[in-house]
Amino acid sequence: MPKTSRRQSLAYHFDFRQLWIGDALSQVGAQLTLLALPLYAVTQLNASELQMGYLTAAQTIAFLVVGLPAGAWIDRMVKRKVLIWADLVRAVALGTVVVTALSGHGNMAILYGASLVISVATVFFDVAHLSYVPGLVGIKNISEGNTKLQATYAIAAVAVPAIGGMLLRVIMAPVLIAVNVVTYLLSIVFLRRIKQEEVLPPKDSHLPLVPAIAEGLRFIATTPLLNRLVFSTGAATLFSTMGWSMLMLYVIKTLRLSETDVGVVLSASAIGGIIGAVFARKISLYVGEGRIIAISAAATPVLFVGIPLAAFLATRGVNPMIPLIISGFLSQITSTLFNVAQVSFRQRLCPPHLLGRINASFRFIVWGGMPFAGLIGGWVAHQFGLVTMLWLVIAGELAAALPLVFSKFITMRELPGAGSIETVEV
């Protein structure tokens, strides 16, 4: 049984607090890298649309290649150790980027290689992270735990881009990436402080790798609502990755905004993320736990229209920052609501001994297309322009939401747990 506190809030749960602080440190550094890495590629290495597509592919290919076996392996491993090793590997890979950049030997090939290594470590970290929370805090506290972690992400996202955007005016992007190295190392310190010992299944209960992977995929394929959620989220992620892989190029080259402007826009988006995370539980209960998944999935691409519209409005004398900020703010609220709701649903639904495999299978299906999306986005932007590509992204994401809108999700106030999901008709 997970250790519980006399107080209700997980903020007083010692082990969760160590995970929470460690995650917060990683998120601060990761947000700096999210801003600095593409800017470094665009502004100092003069990356093209196709090269940015290749960079996105390198950053995401691991979800396709090792995503499935990672889940089966993690179900047999001590998840805290997986998190620690993943942080260490990412720190070393990013350190390589910093050293080569500051010594004047940075190039896109090094960026591709480091991104590939980081993506492999991130697969293991993310799957282990999701699979670790339920055992650490207990099934009843999953929603609160996810909400706190999502709020931490959103808070880091609001403060860091604004500060990072201003710092990029006076320091180089590699220096910001170096901060990420430090935060990964500090994250390890807090992860090592977690006291709870994980109880692993007996070794003789482990299936061989291929049947173990198949068991996770079979659960997703045969579970009502979950299979529909996976399909819809996977399609939406394919299109959204096309957009995000080219967004930095669009903002800097098409709209001709500065690094500081980029930080302001990202901060506005992150404020929406904070609101979505802080009020996720209350909004979910008010709207309905199932209904919020369908509504937020459909609303996000609609609210994203200000991004490509900014280019047109700029020709009419409108400051492009206005539609960018409004769209980023509103779409991030709905995106965060969707993420908190669907992750909590999956964790509540899945049997504990399958959680690693199911999380890995979910990410394999949902994120496996991301490297192709980066390449496709780069090709479409190169052939037809960045604005056309962004409109295509919106249309694709909206179509991807339809399987959720036209399902039982839209009428459900309470989502079922593992014991009742089989009775639900989609």
Tab-separated table of C-alpha atoms in Angstrom:
chain	number	residue	atom	x	y	z
A	1	MET	CA	0.000	0.000	0.000
A	2	PRO	CA	1.303	3.487	-0.786
A	3	LYS	CA	2.298	5.537	2.208
A	4	THR	CA	-0.414	8.049	3.062
A	5	SER	CA	-0.337	11.277	5.024
A	6	ARG	CA	-2.573	12.359	7.838
A	7	ARG	CA	-3.368	15.323	5.636
A	8	GLN	CA	-5.451	14.912	2.513
A	9	SER	CA	-3.270	16.822	0.049
A	10	LEU	CA	-0.471	15.013	-1.762
A	11	ALA	CA	1.671	18.070	-1.022
A	12	TYR	CA	2.203	16.443	2.398
A	13	HIS	CA	3.045	13.016	0.921
A	14	PHE	CA	6.849	12.856	1.292
A	15	ASP	CA	7.624	10.538	-1.613
A	16	PHE	CA	5.259	12.266	-4.012
A	17	ARG	CA	6.757	15.598	-2.983
A	18	GLN	CA	10.227	14.392	-4.022
A	19	LEU	CA	8.859	13.270	-7.376
A	20	TRP	CA	7.003	16.565	-7.726
A	21	ILE	CA	10.086	18.699	-6.999
A	22	GLY	CA	12.284	16.583	-9.240
A	23	ASP	CA	9.739	16.853	-12.029
A	24	ALA	CA	9.502	20.623	-11.537
A	25	LEU	CA	13.268	20.984	-11.926
A	26	SER	CA	13.213	18.935	-15.108
A	27	GLN	CA	10.318	20.976	-16.488
A	28	VAL	CA	12.114	24.285	-15.920
A	29	GLY	CA	15.134	23.088	-17.851
A	30	ALA	CA	13.047	21.370	-20.504
A	31	GLN	CA	11.098	24.566	-21.154
A	32	LEU	CA	14.362	26.439	-21.662
A	33	THR	CA	15.471	23.793	-24.144
A	34	LEU	CA	12.082	23.867	-25.863
A	35	LEU	CA	12.723	27.538	-26.523
A	36	ALA	CA	16.488	27.493	-27.060
A	37	LEU	CA	17.057	24.363	-29.169
A	38	PRO	CA	14.905	25.340	-32.180
A	39	LEU	CA	16.063	28.948	-31.917
A	40	TYR	CA	19.670	27.757	-31.916
A	41	ALA	CA	18.968	25.698	-35.040
A	42	VAL	CA	17.148	28.518	-36.845
A	43	THR	CA	19.182	31.568	-35.845
A	44	GLN	CA	22.734	30.196	-35.491
A	45	LEU	CA	22.747	27.100	-37.714
A	46	ASN	CA	20.375	28.594	-40.334
A	47	ALA	CA	18.180	25.482	-40.416
A	48	SER	CA	15.723	25.192	-43.314
A	49	GLU	CA	12.143	23.862	-43.271
A	50	LEU	CA	13.381	20.389	-44.202
A	51	GLN	CA	16.133	20.458	-41.579
A	52	MET	CA	13.628	21.452	-38.897
A	53	GLY	CA	11.538	18.500	-40.042
A	54	TYR	CA	14.560	16.219	-39.670
A	55	LEU	CA	15.175	17.650	-36.194
A	56	THR	CA	11.597	16.877	-35.170
A	57	ALA	CA	12.001	13.350	-36.542
A	58	ALA	CA	15.177	12.848	-34.501
A	59	GLN	CA	13.430	14.136	-31.382
A	60	THR	CA	10.505	11.719	-31.755
A	61	ILE	CA	11.709	8.607	-33.639
A	62	ALA	CA	12.341	6.699	-30.403
A	63	PHE	CA	8.610	6.581	-29.650
A	64	LEU	CA	8.218	4.495	-32.810
A	65	VAL	CA	11.337	2.331	-32.466
A	66	VAL	CA	11.534	1.529	-28.734
A	67	GLY	CA	8.125	2.681	-27.508
A	68	LEU	CA	6.550	-0.775	-27.284
A	69	PRO	CA	9.398	-2.807	-25.748
A	70	ALA	CA	10.079	0.020	-23.284
A	71	GLY	CA	6.710	-0.580	-21.644
A	72	ALA	CA	7.283	-4.314	-21.258
A	73	TRP	CA	10.770	-3.721	-19.849
A	74	ILE	CA	9.601	-1.027	-17.438
A	75	ASP	CA	6.917	-3.326	-15.997
A	76	ARG	CA	9.820	-5.547	-14.865
A	77	MET	CA	12.083	-2.751	-13.594
A	78	VAL	CA	12.307	-0.419	-10.600
A	79	LYS	CA	10.726	2.695	-12.089
A	80	ARG	CA	12.594	5.152	-9.882
A	81	LYS	CA	15.909	3.856	-11.234
A	82	VAL	CA	14.603	4.211	-14.787
A	83	LEU	CA	13.759	7.862	-14.092
A	84	ILE	CA	17.206	8.529	-12.634
A	85	TRP	CA	19.096	6.928	-15.525
A	86	ALA	CA	16.926	8.719	-18.082
A	87	ASP	CA	17.700	12.082	-16.458
A	88	LEU	CA	21.420	11.285	-16.463
A	89	VAL	CA	21.477	10.270	-20.135
A	90	ARG	CA	19.597	13.420	-21.144
A	91	ALA	CA	21.990	15.596	-19.148
A	92	VAL	CA	25.005	14.068	-20.914
A	93	ALA	CA	23.431	14.409	-24.374
A	94	LEU	CA	22.509	18.050	-23.826
A	95	GLY	CA	25.953	18.705	-22.374
A	96	THR	CA	27.430	17.557	-25.677
A	97	VAL	CA	25.338	20.145	-27.532
A	98	VAL	CA	26.488	22.883	-25.158
A	99	VAL	CA	30.194	22.026	-25.388
A	100	THR	CA	30.248	21.784	-29.193
A	101	ALA	CA	28.218	24.970	-29.594
A	102	LEU	CA	30.362	27.051	-27.248
A	103	SER	CA	33.560	25.727	-28.845
A	104	GLY	CA	32.361	26.737	-32.305
A	105	HIS	CA	31.908	23.174	-33.597
A	106	GLY	CA	28.127	22.981	-33.424
A	107	ASN	CA	26.238	21.691	-36.458
A	108	MET	CA	22.925	20.078	-37.341
A	109	ALA	CA	24.416	16.564	-37.346
A	110	ILE	CA	25.370	16.911	-33.668
A	111	LEU	CA	21.925	18.329	-32.937
A	112	TYR	CA	20.285	15.361	-34.685
A	113	GLY	CA	22.425	12.867	-32.754
A	114	ALA	CA	21.839	14.462	-29.369
A	115	SER	CA	18.117	14.747	-30.067
A	116	LEU	CA	17.986	11.052	-30.948
A	117	VAL	CA	19.658	10.025	-27.685
A	118	ILE	CA	17.425	12.368	-25.694
A	119	SER	CA	14.331	10.950	-27.379
A	120	VAL	CA	15.236	7.385	-26.350
A	121	ALA	CA	15.808	8.451	-22.738
A	122	THR	CA	12.573	10.456	-22.794
A	123	VAL	CA	10.570	7.405	-23.872
A	124	PHE	CA	11.771	5.484	-20.829
A	125	PHE	CA	11.322	8.479	-18.509
A	126	ASP	CA	7.796	9.289	-19.666
A	127	VAL	CA	6.500	5.713	-19.591
A	128	ALA	CA	8.077	5.059	-16.183
A	129	HIS	CA	6.810	8.416	-14.886
A	130	LEU	CA	3.190	7.680	-15.818
A	131	SER	CA	3.418	4.121	-14.507
A	132	TYR	CA	5.041	5.234	-11.232
A	133	VAL	CA	2.397	7.702	-10.028
A	134	PRO	CA	-0.473	5.240	-9.278
A	135	GLY	CA	1.722	2.973	-7.146
A	136	LEU	CA	3.240	5.936	-5.353
A	137	VAL	CA	0.038	7.765	-4.393
A	138	GLY	CA	-2.733	5.164	-4.694
A	139	ILE	CA	-5.586	4.858	-7.171
A	140	LYS	CA	-7.832	7.333	-5.310
A	141	ASN	CA	-5.197	10.074	-5.560
A	142	ILE	CA	-4.341	9.656	-9.249
A	143	SER	CA	-6.379	12.649	-10.395
A	144	GLU	CA	-4.826	14.959	-7.777
A	145	GLY	CA	-1.338	13.707	-8.580
A	146	ASN	CA	-1.788	14.260	-12.314
A	147	THR	CA	-3.296	17.697	-11.725
A	148	LYS	CA	-0.340	18.773	-9.564
A	149	LEU	CA	2.199	17.538	-12.103
A	150	GLN	CA	0.314	19.206	-14.950
A	151	ALA	CA	0.110	22.451	-12.972
A	152	THR	CA	3.864	22.317	-12.388
A	153	TYR	CA	4.413	21.913	-16.106
A	154	ALA	CA	2.132	24.858	-16.852
A	155	ILE	CA	3.756	27.113	-14.242
A	156	ALA	CA	7.207	26.329	-15.631
A	157	ALA	CA	5.880	26.993	-19.113
A	158	VAL	CA	4.565	30.437	-18.186
A	159	ALA	CA	7.636	31.768	-16.388
A	160	VAL	CA	10.476	30.182	-18.328
A	161	PRO	CA	9.701	31.237	-21.928
A	162	ALA	CA	9.238	34.884	-20.947
A	163	ILE	CA	12.482	34.953	-18.969
A	164	GLY	CA	14.273	32.837	-21.557
A	165	GLY	CA	13.118	35.058	-24.401
A	166	MET	CA	14.576	38.111	-22.679
A	167	LEU	CA	17.800	36.312	-21.757
A	168	LEU	CA	18.313	35.268	-25.363
A	169	ARG	CA	18.786	38.944	-26.170
A	170	VAL	CA	21.993	39.019	-24.134
A	171	ILE	CA	23.228	35.403	-23.907
A	172	MET	CA	23.508	32.539	-26.358
A	173	ALA	CA	20.980	29.730	-26.672
A	174	PRO	CA	23.549	27.067	-25.634
A	175	VAL	CA	23.862	28.747	-22.227
A	176	LEU	CA	20.141	28.237	-21.668
A	177	ILE	CA	20.502	24.613	-22.737
A	178	ALA	CA	23.266	24.270	-20.125
A	179	VAL	CA	20.739	25.212	-17.445
A	180	ASN	CA	18.707	22.192	-18.540
A	181	VAL	CA	21.728	19.967	-17.852
A	182	VAL	CA	21.898	21.302	-14.294
A	183	THR	CA	18.177	20.831	-13.671
A	184	TYR	CA	18.294	17.206	-14.856
A	185	LEU	CA	21.124	16.554	-12.401
A	186	LEU	CA	19.208	18.249	-9.573
A	187	SER	CA	16.147	16.186	-10.483
A	188	ILE	CA	18.205	13.051	-9.867
A	189	VAL	CA	19.005	14.258	-6.344
A	190	PHE	CA	15.313	14.454	-5.426
A	191	LEU	CA	14.359	11.201	-7.141
A	192	ARG	CA	16.996	9.433	-5.057
A	193	ARG	CA	15.279	10.732	-1.883
A	194	ILE	CA	12.094	8.727	-2.521
A	195	LYS	CA	11.862	6.112	0.236
A	196	GLN	CA	9.020	3.857	-0.884
A	197	GLU	CA	10.202	0.488	-2.155
A	198	GLU	CA	8.478	-0.721	-5.289
A	199	VAL	CA	6.973	-4.195	-5.293
A	200	LEU	CA	7.716	-5.855	-8.621
A	201	PRO	CA	5.811	-8.876	-9.981
A	202	PRO	CA	7.614	-12.219	-9.475
A	203	LYS	CA	10.075	-12.973	-12.276
A	204	ASP	CA	8.300	-16.209	-13.127
A	205	SER	CA	5.125	-14.195	-13.860
A	206	HIS	CA	6.786	-12.267	-16.679
A	207	LEU	CA	5.676	-13.091	-20.186
A	208	PRO	CA	8.298	-13.207	-22.953
A	209	LEU	CA	8.802	-9.804	-24.567
A	210	VAL	CA	6.629	-10.242	-27.668
A	211	PRO	CA	3.592	-11.738	-25.845
A	212	ALA	CA	3.972	-9.057	-23.154
A	213	ILE	CA	3.839	-6.316	-25.782
A	214	ALA	CA	0.876	-8.022	-27.456
A	215	GLU	CA	-1.004	-8.133	-24.144
A	216	GLY	CA	-0.787	-4.351	-23.791
A	217	LEU	CA	-1.891	-3.759	-27.385
A	218	ARG	CA	-4.731	-6.264	-27.019
A	219	PHE	CA	-6.058	-4.484	-23.936
A	220	ILE	CA	-6.203	-1.184	-25.818
A	221	ALA	CA	-7.749	-2.722	-28.938
A	222	THR	CA	-10.502	-4.566	-27.063
A	223	THR	CA	-11.401	-1.970	-24.411
A	224	PRO	CA	-14.380	0.263	-25.290
A	225	LEU	CA	-13.706	4.015	-25.263
A	226	LEU	CA	-9.970	3.458	-24.755
A	227	ASN	CA	-9.476	2.267	-28.333
A	228	ARG	CA	-11.421	5.246	-29.633
A	229	LEU	CA	-9.413	7.625	-27.440
A	230	VAL	CA	-6.133	6.182	-28.725
A	231	PHE	CA	-7.148	6.462	-32.389
A	232	SER	CA	-8.370	10.041	-32.051
A	233	THR	CA	-5.407	11.224	-29.988
A	234	GLY	CA	-2.964	9.574	-32.392
A	235	ALA	CA	-4.474	11.300	-35.419
A	236	ALA	CA	-4.571	14.673	-33.648
A	237	THR	CA	-0.953	14.304	-32.530
A	238	LEU	CA	0.124	13.555	-36.097
A	239	PHE	CA	-1.268	16.870	-37.315
A	240	SER	CA	-0.256	18.929	-34.278
A	241	THR	CA	3.343	17.746	-34.619
A	242	MET	CA	3.349	18.957	-38.214
A	243	GLY	CA	2.399	22.392	-36.911
A	244	TRP	CA	4.689	22.622	-33.893
A	245	SER	CA	7.728	21.421	-35.864
A	246	MET	CA	7.429	24.473	-38.131
A	247	LEU	CA	6.068	27.007	-35.642
A	248	MET	CA	9.414	28.577	-34.732
A	249	LEU	CA	10.231	29.098	-38.418
A	250	TYR	CA	6.788	30.604	-39.016
A	251	VAL	CA	7.028	33.047	-36.115
A	252	ILE	CA	10.592	34.182	-36.819
A	253	LYS	CA	10.797	34.111	-40.627
A	254	THR	CA	7.195	34.691	-41.788
A	255	LEU	CA	5.947	37.004	-39.031
A	256	ARG	CA	9.445	38.399	-38.360
A	257	LEU	CA	9.060	38.428	-34.587
A	258	SER	CA	12.004	38.594	-32.198
A	259	GLU	CA	13.189	36.048	-29.635
A	260	THR	CA	11.599	38.171	-26.900
A	261	ASP	CA	8.288	38.151	-28.791
A	262	VAL	CA	8.481	34.358	-28.975
A	263	GLY	CA	8.908	34.218	-25.207
A	264	VAL	CA	5.860	36.447	-24.677
A	265	VAL	CA	3.670	34.306	-26.956
A	266	LEU	CA	4.774	31.087	-25.272
A	267	SER	CA	4.134	32.634	-21.864
A	268	ALA	CA	0.595	33.614	-22.866
A	269	SER	CA	-0.002	30.039	-23.960
A	270	ALA	CA	1.387	28.775	-20.691
A	271	ILE	CA	-0.941	31.018	-18.664
A	272	GLY	CA	-3.775	29.179	-20.370
A	273	GLY	CA	-2.093	25.931	-19.398
A	274	ILE	CA	-1.964	27.010	-15.757
A	275	ILE	CA	-5.658	27.867	-15.758
A	276	GLY	CA	-6.478	24.554	-17.401
A	277	ALA	CA	-4.368	22.589	-14.928
A	278	VAL	CA	-5.477	24.393	-11.760
A	279	PHE	CA	-9.172	24.145	-12.588
A	280	ALA	CA	-9.058	20.805	-14.447
A	281	ARG	CA	-10.728	18.828	-11.682
A	282	LYS	CA	-13.486	21.393	-11.030
A	283	ILE	CA	-14.207	21.899	-14.730
A	284	SER	CA	-14.249	18.139	-15.287
A	285	LEU	CA	-16.777	17.622	-12.490
A	286	TYR	CA	-18.932	20.533	-13.697
A	287	VAL	CA	-18.935	19.650	-17.397
A	288	GLY	CA	-18.639	15.888	-16.973
A	289	GLU	CA	-15.555	13.661	-16.908
A	290	GLY	CA	-16.316	12.079	-20.264
A	291	ARG	CA	-17.830	15.134	-21.904
A	292	ILE	CA	-14.757	17.290	-21.173
A	293	ILE	CA	-12.562	14.870	-23.154
A	294	ALA	CA	-14.722	15.190	-26.272
A	295	ILE	CA	-15.355	18.941	-25.982
A	296	SER	CA	-11.738	19.907	-25.308
A	297	ALA	CA	-10.493	17.707	-28.166
A	298	ALA	CA	-12.778	19.509	-30.630
A	299	ALA	CA	-12.272	22.996	-29.193
A	300	THR	CA	-8.464	22.998	-29.309
A	301	PRO	CA	-8.010	23.116	-33.123
A	302	VAL	CA	-10.834	25.659	-33.466
A	303	LEU	CA	-9.089	27.957	-30.993
A	304	PHE	CA	-5.800	27.475	-32.861
A	305	VAL	CA	-7.024	29.416	-35.941
A	306	GLY	CA	-5.408	32.652	-34.780
A	307	ILE	CA	-1.956	31.202	-35.479
A	308	PRO	CA	-2.183	31.020	-39.310
A	309	LEU	CA	-4.621	33.954	-39.333
A	310	ALA	CA	-1.872	36.146	-37.858
A	311	ALA	CA	-0.056	36.246	-41.213
A	312	PHE	CA	-3.162	37.560	-43.007
A	313	LEU	CA	-4.000	40.072	-40.269
A	314	ALA	CA	-0.428	41.365	-40.332
A	315	THR	CA	-0.961	42.460	-43.963
A	316	ARG	CA	-3.975	44.479	-42.738
A	317	GLY	CA	-1.965	46.360	-40.143
A	318	VAL	CA	-2.851	44.170	-37.144
A	319	ASN	CA	-0.014	43.312	-34.781
A	320	PRO	CA	0.455	39.521	-35.268
A	321	MET	CA	1.199	39.175	-31.560
A	322	ILE	CA	-2.505	39.755	-30.788
A	323	PRO	CA	-3.968	36.676	-32.558
A	324	LEU	CA	-0.961	34.579	-31.536
A	325	ILE	CA	-1.438	35.403	-27.853
A	326	ILE	CA	-5.219	34.898	-27.909
A	327	SER	CA	-5.027	31.594	-29.766
A	328	GLY	CA	-2.140	30.303	-27.692
A	329	PHE	CA	-3.860	31.214	-24.433
A	330	LEU	CA	-7.263	29.685	-25.234
A	331	SER	CA	-6.059	26.563	-27.049
A	332	GLN	CA	-3.676	25.736	-24.215
A	333	ILE	CA	-6.547	25.793	-21.709
A	334	THR	CA	-8.507	23.186	-23.654
A	335	SER	CA	-5.411	21.144	-24.504
A	336	THR	CA	-4.471	20.903	-20.825
A	337	LEU	CA	-8.018	19.948	-19.831
A	338	PHE	CA	-7.898	17.145	-22.393
A	339	ASN	CA	-4.502	15.866	-21.250
A	340	VAL	CA	-5.365	15.783	-17.543
A	341	ALA	CA	-8.694	14.042	-18.187
A	342	GLN	CA	-7.445	11.391	-20.604
A	343	VAL	CA	-4.343	10.481	-18.565
A	344	SER	CA	-6.408	10.090	-15.384
A	345	PHE	CA	-8.914	7.957	-17.293
A	346	ARG	CA	-6.199	5.630	-18.577
A	347	GLN	CA	-4.526	5.264	-15.185
A	348	ARG	CA	-7.845	4.567	-13.470
A	349	LEU	CA	-8.837	2.056	-16.120
A	350	CYS	CA	-5.701	-0.062	-16.526
A	351	PRO	CA	-4.733	-3.012	-14.284
A	352	PRO	CA	-1.555	-2.134	-12.320
A	353	HIS	CA	0.505	-5.037	-13.714
A	354	LEU	CA	-0.228	-3.861	-17.283
A	355	LEU	CA	0.219	-0.142	-16.717
A	356	GLY	CA	3.733	0.140	-18.156
A	357	ARG	CA	2.830	-1.808	-21.289
A	358	ILE	CA	-0.432	0.062	-21.806
A	359	ASN	CA	1.207	3.464	-21.349
A	360	ALA	CA	3.962	2.434	-23.759
A	361	SER	CA	1.458	1.042	-26.262
A	362	PHE	CA	-0.594	4.226	-26.016
A	363	ARG	CA	2.463	6.373	-26.648
A	364	PHE	CA	3.649	4.109	-29.466
A	365	ILE	CA	0.330	4.475	-31.267
A	366	VAL	CA	-0.159	8.150	-30.431
A	367	TRP	CA	3.430	9.352	-30.828
A	368	GLY	CA	4.754	6.765	-33.288
A	369	GLY	CA	3.738	8.954	-36.213
A	370	MET	CA	5.503	12.062	-34.895
A	371	PRO	CA	8.802	11.573	-36.787
A	372	PHE	CA	6.853	11.172	-40.028
A	373	ALA	CA	4.745	14.202	-39.103
A	374	GLY	CA	7.884	16.299	-38.737
A	375	LEU	CA	9.115	15.200	-42.167
A	376	ILE	CA	5.694	15.680	-43.769
A	377	GLY	CA	5.302	19.086	-42.152
A	378	GLY	CA	8.706	20.145	-43.443
A	379	TRP	CA	7.890	18.934	-46.972
A	380	VAL	CA	4.424	20.562	-47.058
A	381	ALA	CA	5.815	23.849	-45.731
A	382	HIS	CA	8.654	23.733	-48.274
A	383	GLN	CA	6.280	23.020	-51.183
A	384	PHE	CA	3.181	25.050	-50.300
A	385	GLY	CA	4.247	27.486	-47.595
A	386	LEU	CA	4.061	27.617	-43.814
A	387	VAL	CA	0.605	29.225	-43.669
A	388	THR	CA	-0.993	26.548	-45.878
A	389	MET	CA	0.569	23.846	-43.751
A	390	LEU	CA	-0.869	25.387	-40.553
A	391	TRP	CA	-4.402	25.483	-42.007
A	392	LEU	CA	-4.010	21.816	-42.944
A	393	VAL	CA	-3.031	21.088	-39.342
A	394	ILE	CA	-6.222	22.695	-38.017
A	395	ALA	CA	-8.460	20.771	-40.430
A	396	GLY	CA	-6.740	17.495	-39.566
A	397	GLU	CA	-6.978	17.991	-35.799
A	398	LEU	CA	-10.657	18.875	-36.044
A	399	ALA	CA	-11.382	15.737	-38.069
A	400	ALA	CA	-9.441	13.668	-35.527
A	401	ALA	CA	-11.726	14.883	-32.711
A	402	LEU	CA	-14.908	13.622	-34.392
A	403	PRO	CA	-14.639	9.988	-33.141
A	404	LEU	CA	-14.711	11.353	-29.574
A	405	VAL	CA	-17.522	13.837	-30.200
A	406	PHE	CA	-19.702	11.119	-31.757
A	407	SER	CA	-19.242	8.619	-28.939
A	408	LYS	CA	-20.479	7.910	-25.430
A	409	PHE	CA	-17.831	10.293	-24.100
A	410	ILE	CA	-20.043	13.252	-24.964
A	411	THR	CA	-22.882	12.029	-22.698
A	412	MET	CA	-20.867	10.671	-19.759
A	413	ARG	CA	-20.647	12.689	-16.553
A	414	GLU	CA	-18.555	10.012	-14.838
A	415	LEU	CA	-15.970	7.865	-16.568
A	416	PRO	CA	-16.033	4.148	-15.798
A	417	GLY	CA	-13.278	2.312	-13.974
A	418	ALA	CA	-11.750	-1.040	-14.770
A	419	GLY	CA	-14.672	-2.951	-13.305
A	420	SER	CA	-17.374	-1.384	-15.485
A	421	ILE	CA	-15.702	-0.433	-18.754
A	422	GLU	CA	-16.667	-3.680	-20.485
A	423	THR	CA	-20.345	-2.761	-20.250
A	424	VAL	CA	-19.980	0.563	-22.055
A	425	GLU	CA	-21.155	0.830	-25.634
A	426	VAL	CA	-19.264	3.350	-27.739
